[in-house]
mmCIF file with all atom_site columns, C-alpha atoms in Angstrom:
data_model
loop_
_atom_site.group_PDB
_atom_site.id
_atom_site.type_symbol
_atom_site.label_atom_id
_atom_site.label_alt_id
_atom_site.label_comp_id
_atom_site.label_asym_id
_atom_site.label_entity_id
_atom_site.label_seq_id
_atom_site.pdbx_PDB_ins_code
_atom_site.Cartn_x
_atom_site.Cartn_y
_atom_site.Cartn_z
_atom_site.occupancy
_atom_site.B_iso_or_equiv
_atom_site.pdbx_formal_charge
_atom_site.auth_seq_id
_atom_site.auth_comp_id
_atom_site.auth_asym_id
_atom_site.auth_atom_id
_atom_site.pdbx_PDB_model_num
ATOM 1  C CA . MET A 1 1  ? -20.978 26.750 -32.106 1.00 0.00 ? 1  MET A CA 1
ATOM 2  C CA . VAL A 1 2  ? -22.417 25.053 -35.174 1.00 0.00 ? 2  VAL A CA 1
ATOM 3  C CA . GLY A 1 3  ? -22.081 28.297 -37.095 1.00 0.00 ? 3  GLY A CA 1
ATOM 4  C CA . ILE A 1 4  ? -18.422 28.560 -36.148 1.00 0.00 ? 4  ILE A CA 1
ATOM 5  C CA . LEU A 1 5  ? -17.781 25.003 -37.349 1.00 0.00 ? 5  LEU A CA 1
ATOM 6  C CA . ARG A 1 6  ? -19.527 25.662 -40.653 1.00 0.00 ? 6  ARG A CA 1
ATOM 7  C CA . GLU A 1 7  ? -17.534 28.846 -41.107 1.00 0.00 ? 7  GLU A CA 1
ATOM 8  C CA . ALA A 1 8  ? -14.336 26.919 -40.346 1.00 0.00 ? 8  ALA A CA 1
ATOM 9  C CA . ASP A 1 9  ? -15.101 24.628 -43.296 1.00 0.00 ? 9  ASP A CA 1
ATOM 10 C CA . LYS A 1 10 ? -14.831 27.631 -45.619 1.00 0.00 ? 10 LYS A CA 1
ATOM 11 C CA . ASN A 1 11 ? -12.108 29.737 -43.979 1.00 0.00 ? 11 ASN A CA 1
ATOM 12 C CA . PRO A 1 12 ? -8.739  29.153 -42.297 1.00 0.00 ? 12 PRO A CA 1
ATOM 13 C CA . MET A 1 13 ? -9.220  27.821 -38.765 1.00 0.00 ? 13 MET A CA 1
ATOM 14 C CA . ALA A 1 14 ? -6.969  30.463 -37.186 1.00 0.00 ? 14 ALA A CA 1
ATOM 15 C CA . GLN A 1 15 ? -8.947  33.279 -38.801 1.00 0.00 ? 15 GLN A CA 1
ATOM 16 C CA . VAL A 1 16 ? -12.295 31.884 -37.647 1.00 0.00 ? 16 VAL A CA 1
ATOM 17 C CA . ALA A 1 17 ? -11.042 31.283 -34.103 1.00 0.00 ? 17 ALA A CA 1
ATOM 18 C CA . LYS A 1 18 ? -9.669  34.811 -33.831 1.00 0.00 ? 18 LYS A CA 1
ATOM 19 C CA . ARG A 1 19 ? -12.884 36.353 -35.164 1.00 0.00 ? 19 ARG A CA 1
ATOM 20 C CA . HIS A 1 20 ? -14.968 34.563 -32.529 1.00 0.00 ? 20 HIS A CA 1
ATOM 21 C CA . GLY A 1 21 ? -12.520 35.045 -29.673 1.00 0.00 ? 21 GLY A CA 1
ATOM 22 C CA . VAL A 1 22 ? -11.755 31.371 -29.114 1.00 0.00 ? 22 VAL A CA 1
ATOM 23 C CA . SER A 1 23 ? -8.632  29.272 -29.538 1.00 0.00 ? 23 SER A CA 1
ATOM 24 C CA . GLU A 1 24 ? -8.171  26.853 -32.413 1.00 0.00 ? 24 GLU A CA 1
ATOM 25 C CA . GLN A 1 25 ? -8.006  24.050 -29.846 1.00 0.00 ? 25 GLN A CA 1
ATOM 26 C CA . THR A 1 26 ? -11.487 24.967 -28.591 1.00 0.00 ? 26 THR A CA 1
ATOM 27 C CA . ILE A 1 27 ? -12.903 24.445 -32.065 1.00 0.00 ? 27 ILE A CA 1
ATOM 28 C CA . TYR A 1 28 ? -11.259 21.032 -32.422 1.00 0.00 ? 28 TYR A CA 1
ATOM 29 C CA . THR A 1 29 ? -12.655 19.667 -29.152 1.00 0.00 ? 29 THR A CA 1
#
């Protein structure tokens, strides 16, 4: 999860969420 958050700092949230198979809302919570 930490890796996803770090990646989201560098890339668009929608792109990161799609790549990891989670929703954008999951990343925000």
